Amino acid sequence: MRMKYACAGLLYLALLGTAQGQEKYLLQPGDTLEVWVAQEEDLRRNVVVEPDGWVSFPLAGHLKAAGLTVTEVEAAFNDKLRPFFKENPNLTIMLRPDPLHQPSIFLGGEVTTPGSYPFRKGMTVLHGVSVAGGLRRSQLLPADEDRTIVVRRTIAETETRLKQMTARHARLQAELEDKTAVEIPGDDPESKAIAEQEQTLLDAYRQGIQAQVKARSDTETLGARNIAAITEQSETLDRRIEVAKQRRDSVVALIEKGALQATQRFDRENEIADLETAKGRLVADFTTAQRAVQQELTQIDTALRQQRERALSETVDVERQLEETKNTLTDARKVLDVYERSASETSSANVRTVRYRIVRAVDGTPQEFDADEMTPLQPGDLVRVLYGTTSVLAVDALPNASEAPRLESKASSAEGAAVQ
């Protein structure tokens, strides 16, 4: 395990070497040190070089690290920790440098992903362009023909989806406006087939609505008949009760005169009670019938309202999808237009070429010169990649590549002047 850490530490140090052959890396704020003490598991941890250049470690306290090598810091740690162990501490430190401190190169212009990238010894312009994702394909090349096929297929599918959603929107509008036909523009077979499907859906919807409307009408008619019958029975009972009361009064008068026995009065009272009981049942039936009719009507009205609300909600959703589909179709057509225009330009007499320019600090002054794919890079180099045509190059000629060797020799004699 210790050998593994040591090898990894040496690898990091090797990667930090600059183009001028710097052998030792001096610690900087932000670097991380992985400290490994074999005798004490709790002393295995990571420490970061603070902005003031110091590090803190248990038992060792505060130590100055910035400007020192890993070997020097390891020796300082050993000196601080030795009093706490019976024998010399078995200490290993591995460096994880801050990525901001690593030497970099910069790629700009016609590359897929312009930006800053870590420098590696022996890098050329071709290496730099490769790590930046390669050349940006701003023109349609013969190998891109399959992409135009995909875009055309996408346009065709999107146009079909747009027709479908337009027809669906027209059908929903017909439902809301109580129309009998779906009005959809277009006489092509695809549009006609879509229109027929939406018309079938509209017919089914209208049949359902008509069935519910008829059910509501039937419920109202039947309920009115039942209530009228109950009302008529109730009125008949009222008349019978009135007659029964009159008979009772006559019996009471005759009983008082001694013409009838008292039991006759009880018979009249029982008759009246029976009639009033029957009247009470009719009143209850009347209330039940009214409530049943109202509940059924409410259910039908609720179903009708929910269908309308569903149509409104779907209309809003379809309008949003229509807008998104139109935008997608517009974007796809723009992409196809670019491809077709680029193909036309590519087939013209002009031939696209690639130019490379390197901006490098020489004696503290930025210098720019022509380069090719095999030109070596140095830390801090800025590589500019440009597209052009043979006719453009003839008019806008840059300094030729013969400048590069002269600047290379100046740069190699000015070690340390490269921009980090």
Short mmCIF file of C-alpha atoms in Angstrom, two decimals:
data_model
loop_
_atom_site.label_atom_id
_atom_site.label_comp_id
_atom_site.label_asym_id
_atom_site.label_seq_id
_atom_site.Cartn_x
_atom_site.Cartn_y
_atom_site.Cartn_z
CA MET A 1 0.00 0.00 0.00
CA ARG A 2 2.80 2.36 0.88
CA MET A 3 4.55 1.62 -2.40
CA LYS A 4 1.26 2.39 -4.23
CA TYR A 5 1.00 5.83 -2.58
CA ALA A 6 4.63 6.60 -3.25
CA CYS A 7 4.28 5.73 -6.96
CA ALA A 8 1.14 7.84 -7.26
CA GLY A 9 2.90 10.77 -5.63
CA LEU A 10 5.81 10.49 -8.04
CA LEU A 11 3.36 10.36 -10.95
CA TYR A 12 1.70 13.62 -9.88
CA LEU A 13 5.07 15.29 -9.53
CA ALA A 14 6.08 14.10 -12.99
CA LEU A 15 2.90 15.54 -14.52
CA LEU A 16 3.65 18.92 -12.96
CA GLY A 17 6.93 19.34 -14.80
CA THR A 18 6.95 22.34 -17.22
CA ALA A 19 8.25 22.54 -20.78
CA GLN A 20 11.51 24.00 -19.42
CA GLY A 21 12.25 20.78 -17.53
CA GLN A 22 11.42 21.87 -14.01
CA GLU A 23 12.23 18.89 -11.75
CA LYS A 24 10.72 19.92 -8.43
CA TYR A 25 7.24 21.15 -7.68
CA LEU A 26 6.88 23.77 -4.96
CA LEU A 27 3.68 23.59 -2.96
CA GLN A 28 1.12 26.35 -3.38
CA PRO A 29 -2.06 27.33 -1.50
CA GLY A 30 -4.92 25.03 -2.49
CA ASP A 31 -2.76 21.89 -2.91
CA THR A 32 -3.82 18.82 -0.96
CA LEU A 33 -1.42 16.53 0.95
CA GLU A 34 -2.46 12.97 1.80
CA VAL A 35 -0.52 12.15 4.98
CA TRP A 36 -0.13 8.46 5.84
CA VAL A 37 1.37 7.40 9.20
CA ALA A 38 1.75 3.63 9.42
CA GLN A 39 1.90 3.44 13.23
CA GLU A 40 -1.30 5.40 13.87
CA GLU A 41 -4.51 4.89 11.87
CA ASP A 42 -6.07 8.12 13.21
CA LEU A 43 -3.21 10.15 11.71
CA ARG A 44 -4.08 9.18 8.15
CA ARG A 45 -5.85 12.17 6.65
CA ASN A 46 -5.83 14.89 4.00
CA VAL A 47 -4.57 18.39 4.73
CA VAL A 48 -4.92 21.42 2.47
CA VAL A 49 -2.36 24.17 2.11
CA GLU A 50 -4.19 27.23 3.41
CA PRO A 51 -4.16 30.62 1.63
CA ASP A 52 -1.44 31.77 4.04
CA GLY A 53 0.77 28.85 2.97
CA TRP A 54 0.55 26.87 6.24
CA VAL A 55 -0.91 23.45 7.03
CA SER A 56 -2.24 22.03 10.29
CA PHE A 57 -1.83 18.43 11.46
CA PRO A 58 -2.52 16.68 14.79
CA LEU A 59 0.55 16.52 17.07
CA ALA A 60 2.64 18.37 14.48
CA GLY A 61 0.74 21.63 14.85
CA HIS A 62 1.20 24.33 12.19
CA LEU A 63 3.88 24.01 9.54
CA LYS A 64 4.92 26.23 6.66
CA ALA A 65 4.29 24.39 3.36
CA ALA A 66 4.01 26.91 0.53
CA GLY A 67 7.26 27.20 -1.42
CA LEU A 68 8.58 23.84 -0.17
CA THR A 69 8.78 20.50 -1.94
CA VAL A 70 6.90 17.43 -0.75
CA THR A 71 10.19 15.95 0.47
CA GLU A 72 10.92 19.03 2.58
CA VAL A 73 7.42 19.02 4.07
CA GLU A 74 7.73 15.29 4.82
CA ALA A 75 11.00 15.94 6.66
CA ALA A 76 9.36 18.73 8.67
CA PHE A 77 6.48 16.42 9.59
CA ASN A 78 8.97 13.74 10.71
CA ASP A 79 10.75 16.21 12.96
CA LYS A 80 7.48 17.32 14.57
CA LEU A 81 6.07 13.81 15.07
CA ARG A 82 9.25 11.97 16.17
CA PRO A 83 8.88 12.90 19.91
CA PHE A 84 5.48 11.17 20.02
CA PHE A 85 6.72 7.76 18.84
CA LYS A 86 9.18 5.26 20.31
CA GLU A 87 10.80 4.93 16.90
CA ASN A 88 10.90 7.10 13.83
CA PRO A 89 7.35 7.52 12.41
CA ASN A 90 6.73 5.62 9.19
CA LEU A 91 5.45 8.66 7.29
CA THR A 92 4.45 9.05 3.66
CA ILE A 93 2.98 12.14 1.98
CA MET A 94 1.29 12.09 -1.41
CA LEU A 95 0.58 15.29 -3.30
CA ARG A 96 -2.69 16.09 -5.01
CA PRO A 97 -2.00 19.47 -6.62
CA ASP A 98 -4.73 22.02 -7.13
CA PRO A 99 -5.88 21.75 -10.79
CA LEU A 100 -5.54 25.52 -11.06
CA HIS A 101 -1.79 25.18 -10.56
CA GLN A 102 -1.23 22.74 -13.39
CA PRO A 103 0.25 24.12 -16.61
CA SER A 104 -2.41 24.64 -19.26
CA ILE A 105 -2.92 25.39 -22.91
CA PHE A 106 -5.85 27.24 -24.44
CA LEU A 107 -7.85 26.34 -27.55
CA GLY A 108 -10.07 28.83 -29.31
CA GLY A 109 -11.78 29.37 -32.64
CA GLU A 110 -13.16 26.56 -34.76
CA VAL A 111 -12.94 23.73 -32.22
CA THR A 112 -15.87 21.82 -30.74
CA THR A 113 -15.22 22.88 -27.13
CA PRO A 114 -12.98 25.95 -26.75
CA GLY A 115 -11.36 26.44 -23.36
CA SER A 116 -8.43 25.64 -21.09
CA TYR A 117 -6.89 22.14 -20.99
CA PRO A 118 -4.02 20.57 -18.98
CA PHE A 119 -0.64 20.62 -20.68
CA ARG A 120 1.25 17.37 -21.17
CA LYS A 121 4.88 17.11 -22.19
CA GLY A 122 5.26 16.44 -25.91
CA MET A 123 1.87 17.90 -26.88
CA THR A 124 1.41 19.17 -30.42
CA VAL A 125 -1.26 21.32 -32.01
CA LEU A 126 -3.05 18.13 -33.13
CA HIS A 127 -3.11 16.88 -29.51
CA GLY A 128 -4.59 20.18 -28.36
CA VAL A 129 -7.31 20.17 -31.01
CA SER A 130 -8.13 16.56 -30.11
CA VAL A 131 -8.65 17.26 -26.39
CA ALA A 132 -10.89 20.19 -27.40
CA GLY A 133 -13.22 17.77 -29.20
CA GLY A 134 -11.76 18.16 -32.67
CA LEU A 135 -12.61 20.67 -35.35
CA ARG A 136 -16.03 22.25 -35.28
CA ARG A 137 -17.96 20.98 -38.28
CA SER A 138 -19.46 24.25 -39.40
CA GLN A 139 -20.09 23.02 -42.92
CA LEU A 140 -21.92 19.99 -44.22
CA LEU A 141 -19.48 17.34 -45.26
CA PRO A 142 -20.32 14.30 -47.39
CA ALA A 143 -20.33 12.20 -44.20
CA ASP A 144 -23.18 14.38 -42.88
CA GLU A 145 -25.69 13.28 -45.50
CA ASP A 146 -27.20 10.80 -43.03
CA ARG A 147 -27.86 13.67 -40.63
CA THR A 148 -29.91 15.50 -43.25
CA ILE A 149 -31.94 12.30 -43.71
CA VAL A 150 -32.63 12.22 -39.97
CA VAL A 151 -33.64 15.88 -40.00
CA ARG A 152 -35.98 15.35 -42.97
CA ARG A 153 -37.56 12.37 -41.18
CA THR A 154 -37.98 14.50 -38.08
CA ILE A 155 -39.66 17.23 -40.14
CA ALA A 156 -42.06 14.72 -41.73
CA GLU A 157 -42.96 13.21 -38.35
CA THR A 158 -43.42 16.64 -36.81
CA GLU A 159 -45.65 17.77 -39.68
CA THR A 160 -47.84 14.68 -39.20
CA ARG A 161 -48.02 15.33 -35.44
CA LEU A 162 -48.92 18.96 -36.17
CA LYS A 163 -51.79 17.85 -38.44
CA GLN A 164 -53.04 15.46 -35.76
CA MET A 165 -52.99 18.08 -33.03
CA THR A 166 -54.59 20.68 -35.32
CA ALA A 167 -57.41 18.22 -36.06
CA ARG A 168 -57.78 17.38 -32.39
CA HIS A 169 -57.99 21.07 -31.54
CA ALA A 170 -60.68 21.58 -34.21
CA ARG A 171 -62.67 18.62 -32.83
CA LEU A 172 -62.48 19.99 -29.26
CA GLN A 173 -63.63 23.40 -30.49
CA ALA A 174 -66.57 21.70 -32.25
CA GLU A 175 -67.47 19.95 -28.97
CA LEU A 176 -67.40 23.24 -27.05
CA GLU A 177 -69.38 25.12 -29.73
CA ASP A 178 -71.86 22.24 -30.27
CA LYS A 179 -70.97 21.87 -33.95
CA THR A 180 -71.73 18.75 -35.95
CA ALA A 181 -68.61 18.65 -38.16
CA VAL A 182 -64.84 18.98 -37.68
CA GLU A 183 -63.46 21.67 -39.97
CA ILE A 184 -59.86 20.81 -40.92
CA PRO A 185 -57.90 22.35 -43.82
CA GLY A 186 -56.04 20.13 -46.25
CA ASP A 187 -57.06 17.82 -49.06
CA ASP A 188 -54.15 15.39 -48.97
CA PRO A 189 -54.90 11.76 -48.05
CA GLU A 190 -53.20 12.03 -44.66
CA SER A 191 -55.24 15.08 -43.64
CA LYS A 192 -58.45 13.41 -44.82
CA ALA A 193 -57.72 10.26 -42.80
CA ILE A 194 -57.01 12.32 -39.68
CA ALA A 195 -60.19 14.34 -40.24
CA GLU A 196 -62.26 11.15 -40.51
CA GLN A 197 -60.86 9.87 -37.20
CA GLU A 198 -61.64 13.13 -35.41
CA GLN A 199 -65.12 13.25 -36.97
CA THR A 200 -65.79 9.75 -35.62
CA LEU A 201 -64.75 10.91 -32.15
CA LEU A 202 -66.96 14.00 -32.44
CA ASP A 203 -69.96 11.88 -33.50
CA ALA A 204 -69.44 9.55 -30.53
CA TYR A 205 -69.18 12.54 -28.19
CA ARG A 206 -72.35 14.09 -29.55
CA GLN A 207 -74.22 10.79 -29.22
CA GLY A 208 -73.15 10.58 -25.58
CA ILE A 209 -74.26 14.16 -24.92
CA GLN A 210 -77.58 13.59 -26.65
CA ALA A 211 -78.14 10.42 -24.61
CA GLN A 212 -77.50 12.33 -21.40
CA VAL A 213 -79.77 15.19 -22.46
CA LYS A 214 -82.54 12.71 -23.32
CA ALA A 215 -82.04 10.94 -19.98
CA ARG A 216 -82.40 14.28 -18.22
CA SER A 217 -85.57 15.07 -20.11
CA ASP A 218 -87.01 11.62 -19.39
CA THR A 219 -86.15 11.97 -15.73
CA GLU A 220 -87.90 15.32 -15.52
CA THR A 221 -91.00 13.97 -17.32
CA LEU A 222 -91.24 10.80 -15.26
CA GLY A 223 -90.60 12.68 -12.04
CA ALA A 224 -93.27 15.22 -12.86
CA ARG A 225 -95.78 12.42 -13.54
CA ASN A 226 -94.98 10.65 -10.28
CA ILE A 227 -95.27 13.86 -8.31
CA ALA A 228 -98.53 14.75 -10.04
CA ALA A 229 -99.98 11.31 -9.20
CA ILE A 230 -98.92 11.61 -5.58
CA THR A 231 -100.35 15.11 -5.42
CA GLU A 232 -103.66 13.90 -6.84
CA GLN A 233 -103.82 11.05 -4.30
CA SER A 234 -103.01 13.49 -1.54
CA GLU A 235 -105.84 15.81 -2.59
CA THR A 236 -108.25 12.85 -2.69
CA LEU A 237 -107.25 11.87 0.83
CA ASP A 238 -107.75 15.46 1.98
CA ARG A 239 -111.32 15.37 0.68
CA ARG A 240 -111.98 11.97 2.33
CA ILE A 241 -110.57 13.23 5.61
CA GLU A 242 -112.84 16.26 5.41
CA VAL A 243 -115.91 14.03 4.78
CA ALA A 244 -114.87 11.70 7.60
CA LYS A 245 -114.62 14.62 9.99
CA GLN A 246 -118.07 15.80 8.99
CA ARG A 247 -119.48 12.30 9.66
CA ARG A 248 -117.78 12.26 13.03
CA ASP A 249 -119.32 15.60 13.95
CA SER A 250 -122.78 14.32 12.93
CA VAL A 251 -122.29 11.16 15.01
CA VAL A 252 -121.22 13.23 18.01
CA ALA A 253 -124.39 15.33 17.70
CA LEU A 254 -126.62 12.25 17.51
CA ILE A 255 -124.83 10.65 20.44
CA GLU A 256 -125.44 13.74 22.52
CA LYS A 257 -129.18 13.48 21.66
CA GLY A 258 -129.10 9.78 22.57
CA ALA A 259 -129.91 8.61 19.06
CA LEU A 260 -126.61 6.67 18.65
CA GLN A 261 -124.30 4.77 20.89
CA ALA A 262 -120.89 6.17 21.86
CA THR A 263 -119.08 3.38 19.98
CA GLN A 264 -120.13 5.00 16.69
CA ARG A 265 -117.92 7.94 17.52
CA PHE A 266 -114.88 5.67 17.98
CA ASP A 267 -115.46 4.14 14.56
CA ARG A 268 -115.43 7.61 12.93
CA GLU A 269 -112.28 8.58 14.83
CA ASN A 270 -110.48 5.41 13.67
CA GLU A 271 -111.50 6.13 10.08
CA ILE A 272 -110.07 9.64 10.30
CA ALA A 273 -106.82 8.32 11.85
CA ASP A 274 -106.37 5.77 9.07
CA LEU A 275 -106.92 8.41 6.41
CA GLU A 276 -104.42 10.80 8.04
CA THR A 277 -101.86 8.00 8.27
CA ALA A 278 -102.28 7.31 4.56
CA LYS A 279 -101.87 11.06 3.94
CA GLY A 280 -98.59 11.04 5.90
CA ARG A 281 -97.25 8.20 3.78
CA LEU A 282 -98.14 10.11 0.61
CA VAL A 283 -96.33 13.19 1.92
CA ALA A 284 -93.23 11.04 2.56
CA ASP A 285 -93.52 9.48 -0.91
CA PHE A 286 -93.80 12.97 -2.40
CA THR A 287 -90.62 14.11 -0.66
CA THR A 288 -88.73 10.94 -1.68
CA ALA A 289 -89.82 11.27 -5.29
CA GLN A 290 -88.73 14.90 -5.43
CA ARG A 291 -85.34 14.06 -3.89
CA ALA A 292 -84.76 11.12 -6.29
CA VAL A 293 -85.55 13.27 -9.32
CA GLN A 294 -83.26 16.04 -8.08
CA GLN A 295 -80.37 13.64 -7.42
CA GLU A 296 -80.64 12.08 -10.87
CA LEU A 297 -80.79 15.49 -12.53
CA THR A 298 -77.77 16.62 -10.51
CA GLN A 299 -75.78 13.57 -11.60
CA ILE A 300 -76.60 14.17 -15.25
CA ASP A 301 -75.78 17.90 -14.96
CA THR A 302 -72.47 17.05 -13.24
CA ALA A 303 -71.55 14.59 -16.01
CA LEU A 304 -72.34 17.20 -18.66
CA ARG A 305 -70.29 19.85 -16.83
CA GLN A 306 -67.34 17.49 -16.39
CA GLN A 307 -67.34 16.66 -20.09
CA ARG A 308 -67.21 20.34 -20.93
CA GLU A 309 -64.46 20.98 -18.39
CA ARG A 310 -62.52 18.04 -19.87
CA ALA A 311 -62.87 19.53 -23.34
CA LEU A 312 -61.67 22.93 -22.09
CA SER A 313 -58.67 21.37 -20.29
CA GLU A 314 -57.73 19.30 -23.33
CA THR A 315 -58.04 22.38 -25.53
CA VAL A 316 -55.54 24.30 -23.40
CA ASP A 317 -53.16 21.34 -23.37
CA VAL A 318 -53.42 20.86 -27.14
CA GLU A 319 -52.79 24.58 -27.74
CA ARG A 320 -49.59 24.35 -25.67
CA GLN A 321 -48.48 21.24 -27.56
CA LEU A 322 -49.32 22.92 -30.86
CA GLU A 323 -47.04 25.83 -29.98
CA GLU A 324 -44.21 23.50 -28.97
CA THR A 325 -44.61 21.41 -32.13
CA LYS A 326 -44.59 24.50 -34.33
CA ASN A 327 -41.36 25.66 -32.67
CA THR A 328 -39.82 22.21 -33.12
CA LEU A 329 -40.79 22.20 -36.78
CA THR A 330 -39.37 25.68 -37.29
CA ASP A 331 -36.06 24.69 -35.65
CA ALA A 332 -35.80 21.50 -37.70
CA ARG A 333 -36.42 23.41 -40.93
CA LYS A 334 -33.73 25.91 -39.97
CA VAL A 335 -31.26 23.08 -39.35
CA LEU A 336 -32.11 21.49 -42.70
CA ASP A 337 -31.70 24.86 -44.39
CA VAL A 338 -28.24 25.23 -42.86
CA TYR A 339 -27.27 21.73 -43.99
CA GLU A 340 -28.53 22.27 -47.51
CA ARG A 341 -26.91 25.69 -47.76
CA SER A 342 -23.64 24.29 -46.42
CA ALA A 343 -23.82 21.44 -48.92
CA SER A 344 -24.25 23.98 -51.68
CA GLU A 345 -21.27 25.97 -50.44
CA THR A 346 -19.17 22.82 -50.09
CA SER A 347 -19.90 21.85 -53.68
CA SER A 348 -18.72 25.25 -54.95
CA ALA A 349 -15.27 25.93 -56.33
CA ASN A 350 -13.86 27.12 -53.00
CA VAL A 351 -12.35 24.44 -50.76
CA ARG A 352 -12.40 24.80 -46.99
CA THR A 353 -9.01 24.84 -45.27
CA VAL A 354 -7.91 24.95 -41.65
CA ARG A 355 -5.32 27.37 -40.31
CA TYR A 356 -3.57 27.24 -36.95
CA ARG A 357 -2.08 30.23 -35.13
CA ILE A 358 -0.21 30.08 -31.81
CA VAL A 359 -0.03 33.00 -29.39
CA ARG A 360 2.96 32.54 -27.06
CA ALA A 361 4.74 34.75 -24.53
CA VAL A 362 8.34 35.33 -25.64
CA ASP A 363 10.52 37.46 -23.34
CA GLY A 364 7.30 38.55 -21.64
CA THR A 365 5.75 39.78 -24.90
CA PRO A 366 2.89 37.92 -26.68
CA GLN A 367 3.91 36.75 -30.14
CA GLU A 368 1.72 35.10 -32.79
CA PHE A 369 2.87 32.80 -35.56
CA ASP A 370 1.57 30.22 -38.02
CA ALA A 371 1.62 26.57 -37.03
CA ASP A 372 0.59 23.17 -38.34
CA GLU A 373 -0.74 20.02 -36.67
CA MET A 374 2.73 18.82 -35.62
CA THR A 375 3.99 22.10 -34.12
CA PRO A 376 5.03 21.45 -30.45
CA LEU A 377 3.12 23.28 -27.75
CA GLN A 378 4.40 24.91 -24.59
CA PRO A 379 2.56 25.68 -21.33
CA GLY A 380 0.46 28.79 -21.68
CA ASP A 381 0.13 28.58 -25.47
CA LEU A 382 -3.08 29.84 -27.03
CA VAL A 383 -3.99 27.96 -30.21
CA ARG A 384 -6.38 29.69 -32.58
CA VAL A 385 -8.10 27.48 -35.15
CA LEU A 386 -9.61 29.21 -38.17
CA TYR A 387 -11.61 28.02 -41.17
CA GLY A 388 -11.13 29.57 -44.57
CA THR A 389 -11.32 28.91 -48.29
CA THR A 390 -8.63 28.98 -50.93
CA SER A 391 -9.92 32.30 -52.26
CA VAL A 392 -10.03 33.85 -48.78
CA LEU A 393 -6.53 32.69 -47.94
CA ALA A 394 -5.25 34.29 -51.10
CA VAL A 395 -6.56 37.68 -49.97
CA ASP A 396 -6.06 37.39 -46.19
CA ALA A 397 -2.66 35.74 -46.00
CA LEU A 398 -1.10 35.49 -42.56
CA PRO A 399 2.68 35.41 -41.84
CA ASN A 400 4.00 32.13 -43.15
CA ALA A 401 5.13 29.24 -41.05
CA SER A 402 8.79 30.21 -41.49
CA GLU A 403 8.31 32.52 -38.50
CA ALA A 404 7.63 29.55 -36.22
CA PRO A 405 11.22 28.18 -36.04
CA ARG A 406 12.58 31.66 -35.29
CA LEU A 407 10.05 32.19 -32.49
CA GLU A 408 10.60 28.63 -31.28
CA SER A 409 14.29 29.29 -30.85
CA LYS A 410 13.61 32.55 -29.04
CA ALA A 411 11.09 30.86 -26.81
CA SER A 412 13.43 27.99 -25.95
CA SER A 413 16.12 30.51 -24.93
CA ALA A 414 13.64 32.35 -22.71
CA GLU A 415 12.76 29.62 -20.23
CA GLY A 416 10.07 30.54 -17.74
CA ALA A 417 8.57 33.25 -19.95
CA ALA A 418 5.62 31.10 -21.06
CA VAL A 419 2.26 32.28 -19.75
CA GLN A 420 0.85 29.78 -17.24
#
